[in-house]
PDB file of C-alpha atoms in Angstrom:
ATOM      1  CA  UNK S   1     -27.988  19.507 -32.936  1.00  0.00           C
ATOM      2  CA  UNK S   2     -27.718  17.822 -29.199  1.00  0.00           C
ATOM      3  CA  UNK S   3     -27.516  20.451 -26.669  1.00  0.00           C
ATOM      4  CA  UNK S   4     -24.188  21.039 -24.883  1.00  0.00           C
ATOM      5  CA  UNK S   5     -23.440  18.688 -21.994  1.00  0.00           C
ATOM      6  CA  UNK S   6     -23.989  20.224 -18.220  1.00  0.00           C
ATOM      7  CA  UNK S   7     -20.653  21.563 -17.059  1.00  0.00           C
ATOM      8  CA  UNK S   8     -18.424  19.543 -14.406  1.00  0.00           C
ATOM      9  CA  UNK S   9     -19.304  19.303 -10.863  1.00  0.00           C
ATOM     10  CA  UNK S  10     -16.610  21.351  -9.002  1.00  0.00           C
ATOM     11  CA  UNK S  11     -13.904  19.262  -8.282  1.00  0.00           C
ATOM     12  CA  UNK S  12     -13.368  18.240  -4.465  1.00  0.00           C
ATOM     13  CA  UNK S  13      -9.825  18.328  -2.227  1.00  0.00           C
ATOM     14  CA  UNK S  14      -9.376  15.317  -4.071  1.00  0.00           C
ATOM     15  CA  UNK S  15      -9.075  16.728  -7.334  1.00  0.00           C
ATOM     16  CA  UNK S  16     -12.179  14.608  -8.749  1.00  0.00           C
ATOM     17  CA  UNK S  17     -15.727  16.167  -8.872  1.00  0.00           C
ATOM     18  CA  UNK S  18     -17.943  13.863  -6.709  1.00  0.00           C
ATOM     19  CA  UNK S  19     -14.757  11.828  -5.037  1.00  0.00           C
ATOM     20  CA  UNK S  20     -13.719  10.765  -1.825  1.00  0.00           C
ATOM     21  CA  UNK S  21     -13.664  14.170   0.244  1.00  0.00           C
ATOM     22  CA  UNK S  22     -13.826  14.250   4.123  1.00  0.00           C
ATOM     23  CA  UNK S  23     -17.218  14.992   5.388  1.00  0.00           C
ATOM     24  CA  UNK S  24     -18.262  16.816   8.619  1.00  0.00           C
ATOM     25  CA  UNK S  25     -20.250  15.098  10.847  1.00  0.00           C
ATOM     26  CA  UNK S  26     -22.623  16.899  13.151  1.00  0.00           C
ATOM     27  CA  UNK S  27     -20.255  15.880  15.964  1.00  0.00           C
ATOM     28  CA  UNK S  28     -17.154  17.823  14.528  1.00  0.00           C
ATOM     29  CA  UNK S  29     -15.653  14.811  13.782  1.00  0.00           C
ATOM     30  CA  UNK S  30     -14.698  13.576  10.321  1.00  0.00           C
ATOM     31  CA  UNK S  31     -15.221  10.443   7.781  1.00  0.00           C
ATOM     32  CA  UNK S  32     -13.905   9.719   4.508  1.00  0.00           C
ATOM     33  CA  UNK S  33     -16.238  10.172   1.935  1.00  0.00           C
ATOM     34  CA  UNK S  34     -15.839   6.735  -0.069  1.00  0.00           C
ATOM     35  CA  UNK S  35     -15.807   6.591  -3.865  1.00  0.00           C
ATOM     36  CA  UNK S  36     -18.940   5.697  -5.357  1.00  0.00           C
ATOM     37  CA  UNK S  37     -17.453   5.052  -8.828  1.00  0.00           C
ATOM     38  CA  UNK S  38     -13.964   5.314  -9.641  1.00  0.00           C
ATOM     39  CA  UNK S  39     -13.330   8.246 -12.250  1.00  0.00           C
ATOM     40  CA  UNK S  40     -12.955   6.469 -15.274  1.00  0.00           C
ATOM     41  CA  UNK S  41     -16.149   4.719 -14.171  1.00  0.00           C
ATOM     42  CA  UNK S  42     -17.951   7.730 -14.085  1.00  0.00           C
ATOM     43  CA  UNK S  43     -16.357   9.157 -17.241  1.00  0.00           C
ATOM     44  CA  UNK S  44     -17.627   6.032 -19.047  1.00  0.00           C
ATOM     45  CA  UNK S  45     -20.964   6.621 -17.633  1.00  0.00           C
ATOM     46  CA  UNK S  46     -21.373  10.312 -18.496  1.00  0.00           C
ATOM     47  CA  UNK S  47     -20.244   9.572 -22.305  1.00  0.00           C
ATOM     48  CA  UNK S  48     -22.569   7.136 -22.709  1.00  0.00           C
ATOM     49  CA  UNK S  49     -25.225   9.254 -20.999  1.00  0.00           C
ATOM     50  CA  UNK S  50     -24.307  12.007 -23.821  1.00  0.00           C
ATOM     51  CA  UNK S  51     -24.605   9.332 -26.499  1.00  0.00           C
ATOM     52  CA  UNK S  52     -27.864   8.603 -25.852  1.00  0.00           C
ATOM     53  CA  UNK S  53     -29.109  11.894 -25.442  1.00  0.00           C
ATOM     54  CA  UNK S  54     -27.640  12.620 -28.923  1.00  0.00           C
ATOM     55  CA  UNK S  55     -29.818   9.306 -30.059  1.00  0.00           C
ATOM     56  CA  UNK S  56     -32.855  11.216 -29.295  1.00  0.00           C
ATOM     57  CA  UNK S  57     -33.609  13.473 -31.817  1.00  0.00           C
ATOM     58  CA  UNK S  58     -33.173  10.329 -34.719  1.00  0.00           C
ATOM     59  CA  UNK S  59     -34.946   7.471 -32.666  1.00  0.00           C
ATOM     60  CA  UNK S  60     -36.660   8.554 -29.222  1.00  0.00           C
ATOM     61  CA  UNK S  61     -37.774   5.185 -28.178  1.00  0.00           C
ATOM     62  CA  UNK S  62     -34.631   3.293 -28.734  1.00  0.00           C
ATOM     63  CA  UNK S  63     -32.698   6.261 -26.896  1.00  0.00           C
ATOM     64  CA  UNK S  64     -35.350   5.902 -23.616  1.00  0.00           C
ATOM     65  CA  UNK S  65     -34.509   2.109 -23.889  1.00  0.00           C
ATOM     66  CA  UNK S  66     -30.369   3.276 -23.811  1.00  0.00           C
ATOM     67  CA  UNK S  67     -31.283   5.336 -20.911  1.00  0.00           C
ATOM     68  CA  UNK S  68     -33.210   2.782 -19.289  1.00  0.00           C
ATOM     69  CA  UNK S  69     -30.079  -0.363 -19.427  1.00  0.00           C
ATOM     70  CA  UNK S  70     -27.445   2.523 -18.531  1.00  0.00           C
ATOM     71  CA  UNK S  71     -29.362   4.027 -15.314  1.00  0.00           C
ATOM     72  CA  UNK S  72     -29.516  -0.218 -14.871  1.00  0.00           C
ATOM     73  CA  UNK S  73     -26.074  -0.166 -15.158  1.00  0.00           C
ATOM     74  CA  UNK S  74     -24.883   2.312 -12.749  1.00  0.00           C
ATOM     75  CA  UNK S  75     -27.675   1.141 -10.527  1.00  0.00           C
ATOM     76  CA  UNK S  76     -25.758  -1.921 -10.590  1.00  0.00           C
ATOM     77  CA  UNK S  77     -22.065  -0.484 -10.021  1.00  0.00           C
ATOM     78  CA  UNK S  78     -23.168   1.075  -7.525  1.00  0.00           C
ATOM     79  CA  UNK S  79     -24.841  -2.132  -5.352  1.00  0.00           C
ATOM     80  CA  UNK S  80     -21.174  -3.767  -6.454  1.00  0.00           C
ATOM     81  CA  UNK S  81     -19.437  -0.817  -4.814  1.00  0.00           C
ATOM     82  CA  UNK S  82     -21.597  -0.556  -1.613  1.00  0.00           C
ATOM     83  CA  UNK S  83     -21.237  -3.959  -1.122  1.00  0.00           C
ATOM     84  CA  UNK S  84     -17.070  -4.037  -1.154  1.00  0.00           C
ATOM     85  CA  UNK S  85     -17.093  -1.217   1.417  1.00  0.00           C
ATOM     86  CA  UNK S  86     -19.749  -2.949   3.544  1.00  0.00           C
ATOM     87  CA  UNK S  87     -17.502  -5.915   3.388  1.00  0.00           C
ATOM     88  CA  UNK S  88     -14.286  -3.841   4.226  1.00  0.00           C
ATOM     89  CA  UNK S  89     -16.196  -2.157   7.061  1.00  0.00           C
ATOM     90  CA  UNK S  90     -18.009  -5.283   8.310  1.00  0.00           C
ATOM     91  CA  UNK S  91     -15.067  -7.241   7.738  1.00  0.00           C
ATOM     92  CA  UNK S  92     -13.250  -7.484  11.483  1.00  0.00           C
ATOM     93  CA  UNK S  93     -16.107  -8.558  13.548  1.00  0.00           C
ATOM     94  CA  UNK S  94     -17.752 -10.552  10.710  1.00  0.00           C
ATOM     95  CA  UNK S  95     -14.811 -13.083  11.081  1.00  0.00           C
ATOM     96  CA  UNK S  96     -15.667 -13.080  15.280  1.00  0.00           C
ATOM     97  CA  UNK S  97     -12.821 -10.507  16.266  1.00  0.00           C
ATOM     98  CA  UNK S  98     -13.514  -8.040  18.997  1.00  0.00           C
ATOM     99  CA  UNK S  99     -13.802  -4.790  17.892  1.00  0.00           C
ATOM    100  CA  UNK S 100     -13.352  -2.369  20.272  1.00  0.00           C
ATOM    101  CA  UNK S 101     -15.530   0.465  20.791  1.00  0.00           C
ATOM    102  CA  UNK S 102     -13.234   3.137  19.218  1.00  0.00           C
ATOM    103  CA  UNK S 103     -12.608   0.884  15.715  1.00  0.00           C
ATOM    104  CA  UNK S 104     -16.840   0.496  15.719  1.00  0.00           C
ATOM    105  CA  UNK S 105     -17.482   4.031  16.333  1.00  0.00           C
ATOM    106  CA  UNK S 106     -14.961   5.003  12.987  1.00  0.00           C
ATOM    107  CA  UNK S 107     -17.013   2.273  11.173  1.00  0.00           C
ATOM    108  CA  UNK S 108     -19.980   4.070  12.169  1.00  0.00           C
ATOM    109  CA  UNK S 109     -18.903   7.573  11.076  1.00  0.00           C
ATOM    110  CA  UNK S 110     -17.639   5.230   8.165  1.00  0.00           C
ATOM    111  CA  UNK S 111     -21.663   3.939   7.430  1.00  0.00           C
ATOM    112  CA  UNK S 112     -22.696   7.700   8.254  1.00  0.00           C
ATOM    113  CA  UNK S 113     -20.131   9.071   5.219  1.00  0.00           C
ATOM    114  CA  UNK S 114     -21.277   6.647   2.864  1.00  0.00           C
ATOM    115  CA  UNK S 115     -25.023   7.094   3.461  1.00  0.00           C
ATOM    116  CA  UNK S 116     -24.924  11.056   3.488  1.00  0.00           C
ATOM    117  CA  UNK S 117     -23.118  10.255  -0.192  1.00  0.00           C
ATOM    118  CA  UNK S 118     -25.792   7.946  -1.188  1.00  0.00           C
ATOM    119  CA  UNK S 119     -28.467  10.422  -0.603  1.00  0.00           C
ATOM    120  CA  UNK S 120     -26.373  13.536  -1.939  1.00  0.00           C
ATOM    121  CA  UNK S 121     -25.338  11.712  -5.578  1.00  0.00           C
TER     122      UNK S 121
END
């Protein structure tokens, strides 16, 4: 019998567990958090992380190989998803606009958000 699957993450402002939540910065000022996978995303992920746990017990090695394409999978979401909000954020002076210091110093706190969520998830 598979063992029970962890209990949710508590679930932020946002409503979602792991979603888009301000986050302090060490200068009292705030960023959005992005998204690093939409929810259904990550709901798809986490059932098909329980699926191949339950494969375990009948055929180890095959389940290890499951475990193996899906951590490849979100690997790859996630390098999908980074790269949209470096576009978004990058976007302005990429196409040889001015950006004044205020709109880089939100992108910054912007970078800042999404790294601290990188390194948290």
């Amino acid at each position: 019998m598979p063992a029970a699957p962890p209990a949710p993450a508590p679930a932020s402002p946002g409503g979602h567990a792991r979603h888009a939540a301000p986050a302090p910065d060490t200068d009292g000022d705030t960023a959005e958090v992005p998204d690093l996978l939409a929810p259904a995303e990550e709901a798809e992920f986490r059932r098909r992380w329980h699926e191949v746990q339950g494969r375990f017990v009948d055929d180890p090695r095959q389940a290890v190989h499951a475990a193996d394409a899906l951590v490849g999978d979100v690997t790859g979401t996630l390098a999908d998803t980074f790269a949209r909000h470096r576009q978004a954020l990058e976007g302005r002076w990429s196409q040889g606009l001015e950006a004044d210091t205020e709109s880089l110093r939100r992108a910054l706190c912007q970078y800042r958000a999404l790294f601290q969520r990188l390194l948290s998830a």
